[in-house]
Structures are given as structure tokens and as C-alpha cells.
Amino acid sequence: MQDEAAAPGGRLRPASQLRLPPAGRLATYALLVVVVVLTALPLVWMLLSSVKPDTENAAYPPTFLPRQYTLENYQVLFRVSDFGSYLRNSAILASTSTLATLILATLTAYSMTRFSFPILRRLGELSLFVYMIPPILLLVPTARIVVGLGLADSLLAVAVVYTAHLLPFGLWILRSYFLGIPVELEQAAMVDGCTRFGAFWRVVLPQATPGIISTGIFTFNASWSEYLFGATLLTSGDKMTLSPGLSLLMAASVLVTLPVVVLFGIAQKQLVSGWGEGAIKG
Amino acid sequence: MSARAALPPARSRSDDRAVAFTFALPTALLLLALTIYPFLQATLDSMFKLNLSTRAGPFVGADNYLVLAGAPDVHAALWRTLEWVVANVAIQTVLGLVIALLLNAQLRGQTIARALVLFPYMVPAIVVALVFRFMFNDITGIVNYLLVSSGLLRRPVAWLSSPDSALWAAVAVNCWKYTPFMVIVFLARLQTVPLELYDAARIDGASAWAVFRYITFPWLRPVLLIAMLLRTIWTANDFDLLYLLAFGGPLSSTTTVPLLIRALAFGKQDIGMASALALCAGAFLCMAAFVYLRLYQRSERQLQ
């Protein structure tokens, strides 16, 4: 590293930064703007449409900024549909299955990396293989099990199903995380008097936090957004698509998106680093 | 303190092993009951002529598979799935690469751009479908309005309601939602490029293209292949977005394999046929996965 590589602040400039000629820099910025606009347009459109009155949403030519702002769509949404209860159900479902997946995947991934259980390894591989089969195929046998257990139309049953479907992926990510944490660290802790669980809790878990967070985001996002199994196993779940009126649906869209947005905003950094160090380390 | 300075006695270590196995047991049971058992059940079902509601029917051996092999709508769906997967994975990989490089280029406003660009991955499929159905509306949709009024199109296109364009409109929507996955993965990998390589290239006066071609791309390649493999599996098996966007229509023009399986299982109530088709599709995906993994191993070896 020569002095010329140092940025004005004294910090080393990331080496990936190549010195582009001004024209190249301008072109790069232009490209970035295009990407950002194309990404943002549908989101902005959703937000704007949700505060336009019905008549304006159905009008041609469409208006970009609302001529008239209204929160009526949101009010109608809650009045006409059971939107509040859909929202509550989704929240219960997504948080339960995320929590269950994280606890089970963390414990199992740790057990699998620190001890050798050939049966568990085979099982993990087999369940990853099942990923190749269109999930819709699993729907019928799964529904039969759920109904057979007398758990038809139960949030708990769907949470268990989601957990089972998300586990292989979670296991896979966390396994590579735990493999990357030196065993010597826990051994040192155990020599110093920690129990095995103490070493796991105090030494290994903090090291694996980025992996656990990115797995958690993936899991929450997947179960919050899931449609097929939810719509089939919960007979009250599919009404949302029938909500009358386009703008009504637009208002719903904003509310459905909100929780993952908040989560994403909090953990955006972890997600990027998590994916890098974990699953797809290569 | 010196008495402590030894590894725990053997007995407590075998206790640990028992505890570890107990920890893993619930996971094992769940996977057995809800992924592996349904899979085996479906394999069995594929050899029966089975009705969905009565669950009764005779053993027919390989008949379901033979019928599938000769059915034109199955061929069409398989071919369509191939188009759907290749178009999606190719576009998402190229766009993902370009956007990841852009977001990694230390530009001003990069943090906000990064958060925004990754955002669509977090928007649920139902919401994506609703928003784009609204935007792609033939008459009042903003897409047609913008394209026609800017002179890019002569007359409005019936994006999602014409058999010629529905699948490609759906590809565009799918790329909007899932390119961020590629960006997340590539960005993460870009953070780990060994800096010495760039320094060496800079000293040698390498051009930007040479740096990408000989340093950045080879470094990305293993991760690129794994991400492509995952997206291939997920895109081929994806049901939610395509179904909610176009319901398989118009005129079956968006009926990929998972949507055909649904039609067979719940429309025609023929579980045997649906299971057979799903297993065939799974076999094709396994072949694709095999190719990806071979390429992956080669790219890893080249890095070393």
C-alpha cells in the first residue's frame, strides 16, 4: 500500500475503487440513478395510489401526484375486510415460525458441527434434496397429516409446517457459520470452567450472530409472504385477494409490506455481511 | 486452578453427545414428518390412479409417467418452465452483477441506494402481484401511459392479458422482485476480494476491464454459480408470484410446471398424475443442480 492509496481522512481507500475518468464516473452515476428509479417506481406508485380516491385511481390519463389526498382507502380496508385479524394472524405465524426455526436450526447446526451424527447429516442432505421438488406437491400429504391430527385451520399447525420447510435452509446457513468458528474457542472456555452449554451460549452464539440474524430475516420474510400453504391450510387466509377495489388493495399493500420494511431497515447491514460469511461462502 | 486446566473428563463429553443429540431430535422429527414423509408418499402416489377426495384407486405402475410423456400440454408446460427459468436466471444474474458492482463503487448516496435497491426482495409476492397488475393494466395502467406518451410505444400493450406477452411481463416482475437476492449475495462476496490482487493490478497498470475479467469475476464465480443454482430451483418451483399475477392464463400462457401440478391435483383431482409430474420436474432440476455443482467445483479449483 502506497501513500497515494490513502484517502484524505487518513483511512485507506478501498482498493476496489478504480480511478474512473470523469466521463466514466458520470456514466456510473447515471446508471445508478436509472436503477434506483426503476426499483423505486412501483413502490412509490403503490404509496401514492393508496392515498388517492377511487375515482382518481381508475381515471385515464393517470395522475402521478394525487390531486386529492385521502386516508379513506385505509379506513375502508379495515371496515370492509377482516384486515386487522389477517395482520394479527400473519404476525403470530411469522414470528412463531421464525423463532422456532432459529432455535431448532441453531441447536441442531451446533450439534451437527461439534459431534458426528451420520444419521442427522443424511437427513439434512435428504431434506435439501426435497427442495428440488415443487413444494405444491408436498401440499396434499401435508394437508392430510394436519387434518388427521385434528389441526385443520389452526395457526399452530401452519407454524409447524413453515418451520419444517424453512429448517433445511436455516440449517445449511448456520452449519457453515458454526464450521467457521474455531473449536479452540469453546475448548478454552470449557477449560476455564464453562459447561458445554455455557460455552455454546457465551462463546459460540455471539460469534454466529450475523448468521442467525440473516437466517432470521430470510425466515421471517418467507413465512410472512407465504401464500400457497397459508391459503390452503387456513380457510380464512385467502380472503385478502378478494378485497374490493384497486385502491383498496393498494392500501392493503402498504400495510402488508410495513413489518418487513422495518425489520429490513434495522438489519440491512447484517444481511449483506451475513450472506457473505455464511451460506454462500463458496 | 491447575486442576481445572485439563479437558473435561470423558464421561461428561459423552453426556454432551447425548445432550447434543437430544437438541437435534425435534429437528429430525420435523424434517421426517413434514418434508421426507410427504415426499415418499408422493412417490408412492405417482404409481396409482388416485382421486384427490376419495384417495382410492388402482395401482397403475409407470402408466402416469407414460401418459405424461405423451401429453402435449405437459410438454408445453415443461418448455415454458425452461424459458421462464432461463430468462429469469440470466437476466437476474447479469443485472445483479452490474448493480452489485455499481453499489460497490463507493459513490455518493450509496447507502440509501443500497437499501432501496435491496428492498423489493422484502415485498411479499401478493403485494408485488397486486401492484404490477395495477401498473400493467391495459387501459389505466401507468406503464402503458408512460410508454405511449413518451413515444416508445405506438399503442398500448395488453401486458398480462395477452398470451404473447404475459410470460414476459411476468419475467419482468419476477426480475424486479428477485434481482436484489443476487445483489445481496454478490455484494457480500465483493467485500472479501483480497486487496493485494487489486494493488498488484494497479501497479501493473491494468485497465478496469482487465481487473474485472481477471480478478473480480473469477473471485465471484463460485458464489455466482451457487446463487444461480438457488435461483434456478426457486424460480422453477415458484408458485406464488406467477399464480397471483396471471393465474396461469391467459390461455395457459403462464402455466409453468407448478401451476400445472396444481391444475392436475385440484382441478382434475388426479393426485397420481400430479405427483408423477412433480417428480419428473424434480429429476430435471437435479440434473441442472449437478451441472451447476460441477462448474462450481471447477471454479473453486481455479481460484486456488
PDB file of N, CA and C in Angstrom, chain B residues 238-303:
ATOM      1  N   ASP B 238     -41.347 -21.895  -8.227  1.00  0.00           N
ATOM      2  CA  ASP B 238     -42.143 -20.801  -7.684  1.00  0.00           C
ATOM      3  C   ASP B 238     -43.596 -20.897  -8.138  1.00  0.00           C
ATOM      4  N   PHE B 239     -44.459 -20.787  -7.191  1.00  0.00           N
ATOM      5  CA  PHE B 239     -45.886 -20.839  -7.495  1.00  0.00           C
ATOM      6  C   PHE B 239     -46.539 -19.481  -7.254  1.00  0.00           C
ATOM      7  N   ASP B 240     -46.244 -18.893  -6.103  1.00  0.00           N
ATOM      8  CA  ASP B 240     -46.987 -17.726  -5.611  1.00  0.00           C
ATOM      9  C   ASP B 240     -47.056 -16.573  -6.614  1.00  0.00           C
ATOM     10  N   LEU B 241     -45.873 -16.071  -7.043  1.00  0.00           N
ATOM     11  CA  LEU B 241     -45.875 -14.839  -7.822  1.00  0.00           C
ATOM     12  C   LEU B 241     -46.584 -15.019  -9.166  1.00  0.00           C
ATOM     13  N   LEU B 242     -46.235 -16.090  -9.863  1.00  0.00           N
ATOM     14  CA  LEU B 242     -46.810 -16.323 -11.186  1.00  0.00           C
ATOM     15  C   LEU B 242     -48.320 -16.549 -11.088  1.00  0.00           C
ATOM     16  N   TYR B 243     -48.723 -17.304 -10.080  1.00  0.00           N
ATOM     17  CA  TYR B 243     -50.146 -17.600  -9.916  1.00  0.00           C
ATOM     18  C   TYR B 243     -50.914 -16.326  -9.580  1.00  0.00           C
ATOM     19  N   LEU B 244     -50.400 -15.545  -8.644  1.00  0.00           N
ATOM     20  CA  LEU B 244     -51.116 -14.351  -8.203  1.00  0.00           C
ATOM     21  C   LEU B 244     -51.120 -13.274  -9.289  1.00  0.00           C
ATOM     22  N   LEU B 245     -50.118 -13.327 -10.161  1.00  0.00           N
ATOM     23  CA  LEU B 245     -50.001 -12.320 -11.203  1.00  0.00           C
ATOM     24  C   LEU B 245     -50.926 -12.628 -12.375  1.00  0.00           C
ATOM     25  N   ALA B 246     -50.997 -13.899 -12.799  1.00  0.00           N
ATOM     26  CA  ALA B 246     -51.741 -14.222 -14.021  1.00  0.00           C
ATOM     27  C   ALA B 246     -52.572 -15.498 -13.914  1.00  0.00           C
ATOM     28  N   PHE B 247     -52.524 -16.197 -12.781  1.00  0.00           N
ATOM     29  CA  PHE B 247     -53.325 -17.408 -12.552  1.00  0.00           C
ATOM     30  C   PHE B 247     -53.093 -18.472 -13.631  1.00  0.00           C
ATOM     31  N   GLY B 248     -51.927 -18.476 -14.255  1.00  0.00           N
ATOM     32  CA  GLY B 248     -51.630 -19.489 -15.277  1.00  0.00           C
ATOM     33  C   GLY B 248     -52.109 -19.079 -16.667  1.00  0.00           C
ATOM     34  N   GLY B 249     -52.978 -18.116 -16.762  1.00  0.00           N
ATOM     35  CA  GLY B 249     -53.536 -17.703 -18.045  1.00  0.00           C
ATOM     36  C   GLY B 249     -52.796 -16.520 -18.595  1.00  0.00           C
ATOM     37  N   PRO B 250     -53.239 -15.848 -19.611  1.00  0.00           N
ATOM     38  CA  PRO B 250     -54.358 -16.241 -20.471  1.00  0.00           C
ATOM     39  C   PRO B 250     -53.990 -17.389 -21.401  1.00  0.00           C
ATOM     40  N   LEU B 251     -54.942 -18.276 -21.638  1.00  0.00           N
ATOM     41  CA  LEU B 251     -54.766 -19.463 -22.486  1.00  0.00           C
ATOM     42  C   LEU B 251     -53.534 -20.276 -22.081  1.00  0.00           C
ATOM     43  N   SER B 252     -53.392 -20.526 -20.798  1.00  0.00           N
ATOM     44  CA  SER B 252     -52.260 -21.322 -20.272  1.00  0.00           C
ATOM     45  C   SER B 252     -50.893 -20.729 -20.566  1.00  0.00           C
ATOM     46  N   SER B 253     -50.833 -19.457 -21.014  1.00  0.00           N
ATOM     47  CA  SER B 253     -49.539 -18.937 -21.449  1.00  0.00           C
ATOM     48  C   SER B 253     -48.584 -18.708 -20.285  1.00  0.00           C
ATOM     49  N   THR B 254     -49.060 -18.757 -19.046  1.00  0.00           N
ATOM     50  CA  THR B 254     -48.138 -18.649 -17.913  1.00  0.00           C
ATOM     51  C   THR B 254     -48.206 -19.891 -17.029  1.00  0.00           C
ATOM     52  N   THR B 255     -48.722 -21.002 -17.578  1.00  0.00           N
ATOM     53  CA  THR B 255     -48.802 -22.231 -16.797  1.00  0.00           C
ATOM     54  C   THR B 255     -47.462 -22.950 -16.831  1.00  0.00           C
ATOM     55  N   THR B 256     -46.638 -22.726 -15.801  1.00  0.00           N
ATOM     56  CA  THR B 256     -45.399 -23.482 -15.669  1.00  0.00           C
ATOM     57  C   THR B 256     -45.720 -24.767 -14.898  1.00  0.00           C
ATOM     58  N   VAL B 257     -44.719 -25.599 -14.684  1.00  0.00           N
ATOM     59  CA  VAL B 257     -44.958 -26.912 -14.074  1.00  0.00           C
ATOM     60  C   VAL B 257     -45.704 -26.842 -12.731  1.00  0.00           C
ATOM     61  N   PRO B 258     -45.267 -25.987 -11.792  1.00  0.00           N
ATOM     62  CA  PRO B 258     -46.007 -25.978 -10.518  1.00  0.00           C
ATOM     63  C   PRO B 258     -47.482 -25.615 -10.699  1.00  0.00           C
ATOM     64  N   LEU B 259     -47.794 -24.720 -11.644  1.00  0.00           N
ATOM     65  CA  LEU B 259     -49.196 -24.340 -11.851  1.00  0.00           C
ATOM     66  C   LEU B 259     -49.972 -25.472 -12.518  1.00  0.00           C
ATOM     67  N   LEU B 260     -49.287 -26.228 -13.378  1.00  0.00           N
ATOM     68  CA  LEU B 260     -49.941 -27.389 -13.995  1.00  0.00           C
ATOM     69  C   LEU B 260     -50.198 -28.474 -12.942  1.00  0.00           C
ATOM     70  N   ILE B 261     -49.241 -28.630 -12.023  1.00  0.00           N
ATOM     71  CA  ILE B 261     -49.427 -29.607 -10.942  1.00  0.00           C
ATOM     72  C   ILE B 261     -50.667 -29.240 -10.130  1.00  0.00           C
ATOM     73  N   ARG B 262     -50.821 -27.948  -9.870  1.00  0.00           N
ATOM     74  CA  ARG B 262     -51.990 -27.517  -9.122  1.00  0.00           C
ATOM     75  C   ARG B 262     -53.272 -27.848  -9.888  1.00  0.00           C
ATOM     76  N   ALA B 263     -53.251 -27.571 -11.205  1.00  0.00           N
ATOM     77  CA  ALA B 263     -54.439 -27.844 -12.010  1.00  0.00           C
ATOM     78  C   ALA B 263     -54.759 -29.338 -12.017  1.00  0.00           C
ATOM     79  N   LEU B 264     -53.711 -30.171 -12.098  1.00  0.00           N
ATOM     80  CA  LEU B 264     -53.925 -31.626 -12.103  1.00  0.00           C
ATOM     81  C   LEU B 264     -54.458 -32.103 -10.758  1.00  0.00           C
ATOM     82  N   ALA B 265     -53.853 -31.610  -9.680  1.00  0.00           N
ATOM     83  CA  ALA B 265     -54.204 -32.119  -8.358  1.00  0.00           C
ATOM     84  C   ALA B 265     -55.556 -31.597  -7.890  1.00  0.00           C
ATOM     85  N   PHE B 266     -55.821 -30.301  -8.073  1.00  0.00           N
ATOM     86  CA  PHE B 266     -57.037 -29.719  -7.502  1.00  0.00           C
ATOM     87  C   PHE B 266     -58.120 -29.489  -8.537  1.00  0.00           C
ATOM     88  N   GLY B 267     -57.743 -29.312  -9.811  1.00  0.00           N
ATOM     89  CA  GLY B 267     -58.745 -29.179 -10.863  1.00  0.00           C
ATOM     90  C   GLY B 267     -59.262 -30.547 -11.277  1.00  0.00           C
ATOM     91  N   LYS B 268     -58.340 -31.383 -11.778  1.00  0.00           N
ATOM     92  CA  LYS B 268     -58.741 -32.720 -12.237  1.00  0.00           C
ATOM     93  C   LYS B 268     -58.778 -33.734 -11.098  1.00  0.00           C
ATOM     94  N   GLN B 269     -58.366 -33.329  -9.907  1.00  0.00           N
ATOM     95  CA  GLN B 269     -58.383 -34.205  -8.730  1.00  0.00           C
ATOM     96  C   GLN B 269     -57.547 -35.467  -8.932  1.00  0.00           C
ATOM     97  N   ASP B 270     -56.550 -35.388  -9.817  1.00  0.00           N
ATOM     98  CA  ASP B 270     -55.747 -36.569 -10.129  1.00  0.00           C
ATOM     99  C   ASP B 270     -54.391 -36.471  -9.417  1.00  0.00           C
ATOM    100  N   ILE B 271     -54.335 -37.008  -8.193  1.00  0.00           N
ATOM    101  CA  ILE B 271     -53.119 -36.903  -7.392  1.00  0.00           C
ATOM    102  C   ILE B 271     -51.973 -37.704  -7.987  1.00  0.00           C
ATOM    103  N   GLY B 272     -52.299 -38.874  -8.553  1.00  0.00           N
ATOM    104  CA  GLY B 272     -51.251 -39.719  -9.129  1.00  0.00           C
ATOM    105  C   GLY B 272     -50.484 -38.994 -10.212  1.00  0.00           C
ATOM    106  N   MET B 273     -51.228 -38.381 -11.143  1.00  0.00           N
ATOM    107  CA  MET B 273     -50.608 -37.680 -12.254  1.00  0.00           C
ATOM    108  C   MET B 273     -49.818 -36.470 -11.752  1.00  0.00           C
ATOM    109  N   ALA B 274     -50.420 -35.724 -10.817  1.00  0.00           N
ATOM    110  CA  ALA B 274     -49.740 -34.539 -10.272  1.00  0.00           C
ATOM    111  C   ALA B 274     -48.423 -34.933  -9.629  1.00  0.00           C
ATOM    112  N   SER B 275     -48.420 -36.023  -8.867  1.00  0.00           N
ATOM    113  CA  SER B 275     -47.198 -36.470  -8.200  1.00  0.00           C
ATOM    114  C   SER B 275     -46.147 -36.886  -9.218  1.00  0.00           C
ATOM    115  N   ALA B 276     -46.590 -37.608 -10.257  1.00  0.00           N
ATOM    116  CA  ALA B 276     -45.643 -38.055 -11.278  1.00  0.00           C
ATOM    117  C   ALA B 276     -44.974 -36.854 -11.946  1.00  0.00           C
ATOM    118  N   LEU B 277     -45.774 -35.847 -12.266  1.00  0.00           N
ATOM    119  CA  LEU B 277     -45.214 -34.655 -12.914  1.00  0.00           C
ATOM    120  C   LEU B 277     -44.214 -33.953 -11.999  1.00  0.00           C
ATOM    121  N   ALA B 278     -44.567 -33.834 -10.710  1.00  0.00           N
ATOM    122  CA  ALA B 278     -43.671 -33.163  -9.772  1.00  0.00           C
ATOM    123  C   ALA B 278     -42.344 -33.899  -9.670  1.00  0.00           C
ATOM    124  N   LEU B 279     -42.394 -35.233  -9.658  1.00  0.00           N
ATOM    125  CA  LEU B 279     -41.146 -35.990  -9.549  1.00  0.00           C
ATOM    126  C   LEU B 279     -40.303 -35.842 -10.811  1.00  0.00           C
ATOM    127  N   CYS B 280     -40.957 -35.821 -11.972  1.00  0.00           N
ATOM    128  CA  CYS B 280     -40.209 -35.589 -13.217  1.00  0.00           C
ATOM    129  C   CYS B 280     -39.520 -34.237 -13.174  1.00  0.00           C
ATOM    130  N   ALA B 281     -40.286 -33.206 -12.773  1.00  0.00           N
ATOM    131  CA  ALA B 281     -39.712 -31.861 -12.695  1.00  0.00           C
ATOM    132  C   ALA B 281     -38.536 -31.856 -11.726  1.00  0.00           C
ATOM    133  N   GLY B 282     -38.698 -32.552 -10.594  1.00  0.00           N
ATOM    134  CA  GLY B 282     -37.616 -32.655  -9.619  1.00  0.00           C
ATOM    135  C   GLY B 282     -36.373 -33.299 -10.227  1.00  0.00           C
ATOM    136  N   ALA B 283     -36.589 -34.333 -11.052  1.00  0.00           N
ATOM    137  CA  ALA B 283     -35.456 -35.015 -11.684  1.00  0.00           C
ATOM    138  C   ALA B 283     -34.705 -34.069 -12.620  1.00  0.00           C
ATOM    139  N   PHE B 284     -35.463 -33.271 -13.404  1.00  0.00           N
ATOM    140  CA  PHE B 284     -34.812 -32.296 -14.286  1.00  0.00           C
ATOM    141  C   PHE B 284     -33.981 -31.300 -13.471  1.00  0.00           C
ATOM    142  N   LEU B 285     -34.556 -30.841 -12.355  1.00  0.00           N
ATOM    143  CA  LEU B 285     -33.832 -29.881 -11.522  1.00  0.00           C
ATOM    144  C   LEU B 285     -32.563 -30.492 -10.952  1.00  0.00           C
ATOM    145  N   CYS B 286     -32.635 -31.770 -10.587  1.00  0.00           N
ATOM    146  CA  CYS B 286     -31.447 -32.444 -10.064  1.00  0.00           C
ATOM    147  C   CYS B 286     -30.341 -32.446 -11.110  1.00  0.00           C
ATOM    148  N   MET B 287     -30.720 -32.676 -12.365  1.00  0.00           N
ATOM    149  CA  MET B 287     -29.712 -32.659 -13.423  1.00  0.00           C
ATOM    150  C   MET B 287     -29.084 -31.271 -13.527  1.00  0.00           C
ATOM    151  N   ALA B 288     -29.937 -30.242 -13.493  1.00  0.00           N
ATOM    152  CA  ALA B 288     -29.411 -28.873 -13.554  1.00  0.00           C
ATOM    153  C   ALA B 288     -28.481 -28.629 -12.374  1.00  0.00           C
ATOM    154  N   ALA B 289     -28.897 -29.061 -11.183  1.00  0.00           N
ATOM    155  CA  ALA B 289     -28.086 -28.860  -9.985  1.00  0.00           C
ATOM    156  C   ALA B 289     -26.728 -29.545 -10.143  1.00  0.00           C
ATOM    157  N   PHE B 290     -26.732 -30.729 -10.749  1.00  0.00           N
ATOM    158  CA  PHE B 290     -25.493 -31.475 -10.950  1.00  0.00           C
ATOM    159  C   PHE B 290     -24.519 -30.666 -11.814  1.00  0.00           C
ATOM    160  N   VAL B 291     -25.043 -30.098 -12.908  1.00  0.00           N
ATOM    161  CA  VAL B 291     -24.192 -29.300 -13.794  1.00  0.00           C
ATOM    162  C   VAL B 291     -23.612 -28.104 -13.038  1.00  0.00           C
ATOM    163  N   TYR B 292     -24.489 -27.388 -12.313  1.00  0.00           N
ATOM    164  CA  TYR B 292     -24.026 -26.226 -11.550  1.00  0.00           C
ATOM    165  C   TYR B 292     -22.920 -26.625 -10.567  1.00  0.00           C
ATOM    166  N   LEU B 293     -23.137 -27.741  -9.868  1.00  0.00           N
ATOM    167  CA  LEU B 293     -22.179 -28.119  -8.837  1.00  0.00           C
ATOM    168  C   LEU B 293     -20.841 -28.518  -9.457  1.00  0.00           C
ATOM    169  N   ARG B 294     -20.865 -29.165 -10.635  1.00  0.00           N
ATOM    170  CA  ARG B 294     -19.608 -29.480 -11.310  1.00  0.00           C
ATOM    171  C   ARG B 294     -18.869 -28.187 -11.680  1.00  0.00           C
ATOM    172  N   LEU B 295     -19.605 -27.232 -12.259  1.00  0.00           N
ATOM    173  CA  LEU B 295     -18.998 -25.950 -12.623  1.00  0.00           C
ATOM    174  C   LEU B 295     -18.449 -25.251 -11.388  1.00  0.00           C
ATOM    175  N   TYR B 296     -19.203 -25.362 -10.293  1.00  0.00           N
ATOM    176  CA  TYR B 296     -18.795 -24.746  -9.036  1.00  0.00           C
ATOM    177  C   TYR B 296     -17.458 -25.312  -8.567  1.00  0.00           C
ATOM    178  N   GLN B 297     -17.368 -26.651  -8.583  1.00  0.00           N
ATOM    179  CA  GLN B 297     -16.120 -27.274  -8.130  1.00  0.00           C
ATOM    180  C   GLN B 297     -14.945 -26.823  -8.999  1.00  0.00           C
ATOM    181  N   ARG B 298     -15.200 -26.720 -10.308  1.00  0.00           N
ATOM    182  CA  ARG B 298     -14.127 -26.299 -11.192  1.00  0.00           C
ATOM    183  C   ARG B 298     -13.695 -24.867 -10.885  1.00  0.00           C
ATOM    184  N   SER B 299     -14.694 -23.989 -10.648  1.00  0.00           N
ATOM    185  CA  SER B 299     -14.342 -22.586 -10.393  1.00  0.00           C
ATOM    186  C   SER B 299     -13.600 -22.441  -9.066  1.00  0.00           C
ATOM    187  N   GLU B 300     -13.916 -23.293  -8.092  1.00  0.00           N
ATOM    188  CA  GLU B 300     -13.193 -23.265  -6.818  1.00  0.00           C
ATOM    189  C   GLU B 300     -11.732 -23.682  -7.032  1.00  0.00           C
ATOM    190  N   ARG B 301     -11.564 -24.725  -7.850  1.00  0.00           N
ATOM    191  CA  ARG B 301     -10.216 -25.214  -8.097  1.00  0.00           C
ATOM    192  C   ARG B 301      -9.377 -24.148  -8.803  1.00  0.00           C
ATOM    193  N   GLN B 302     -10.025 -23.430  -9.760  1.00  0.00           N
ATOM    194  CA  GLN B 302      -9.291 -22.403 -10.498  1.00  0.00           C
ATOM    195  C   GLN B 302      -8.846 -21.265  -9.591  1.00  0.00           C
ATOM    196  N   LEU B 303      -9.634 -21.004  -8.542  1.00  0.00           N
ATOM    197  CA  LEU B 303      -9.274 -19.913  -7.633  1.00  0.00           C
ATOM    198  C   LEU B 303      -8.001 -20.232  -6.867  1.00  0.00           C
TER     199      LEU B 303
END
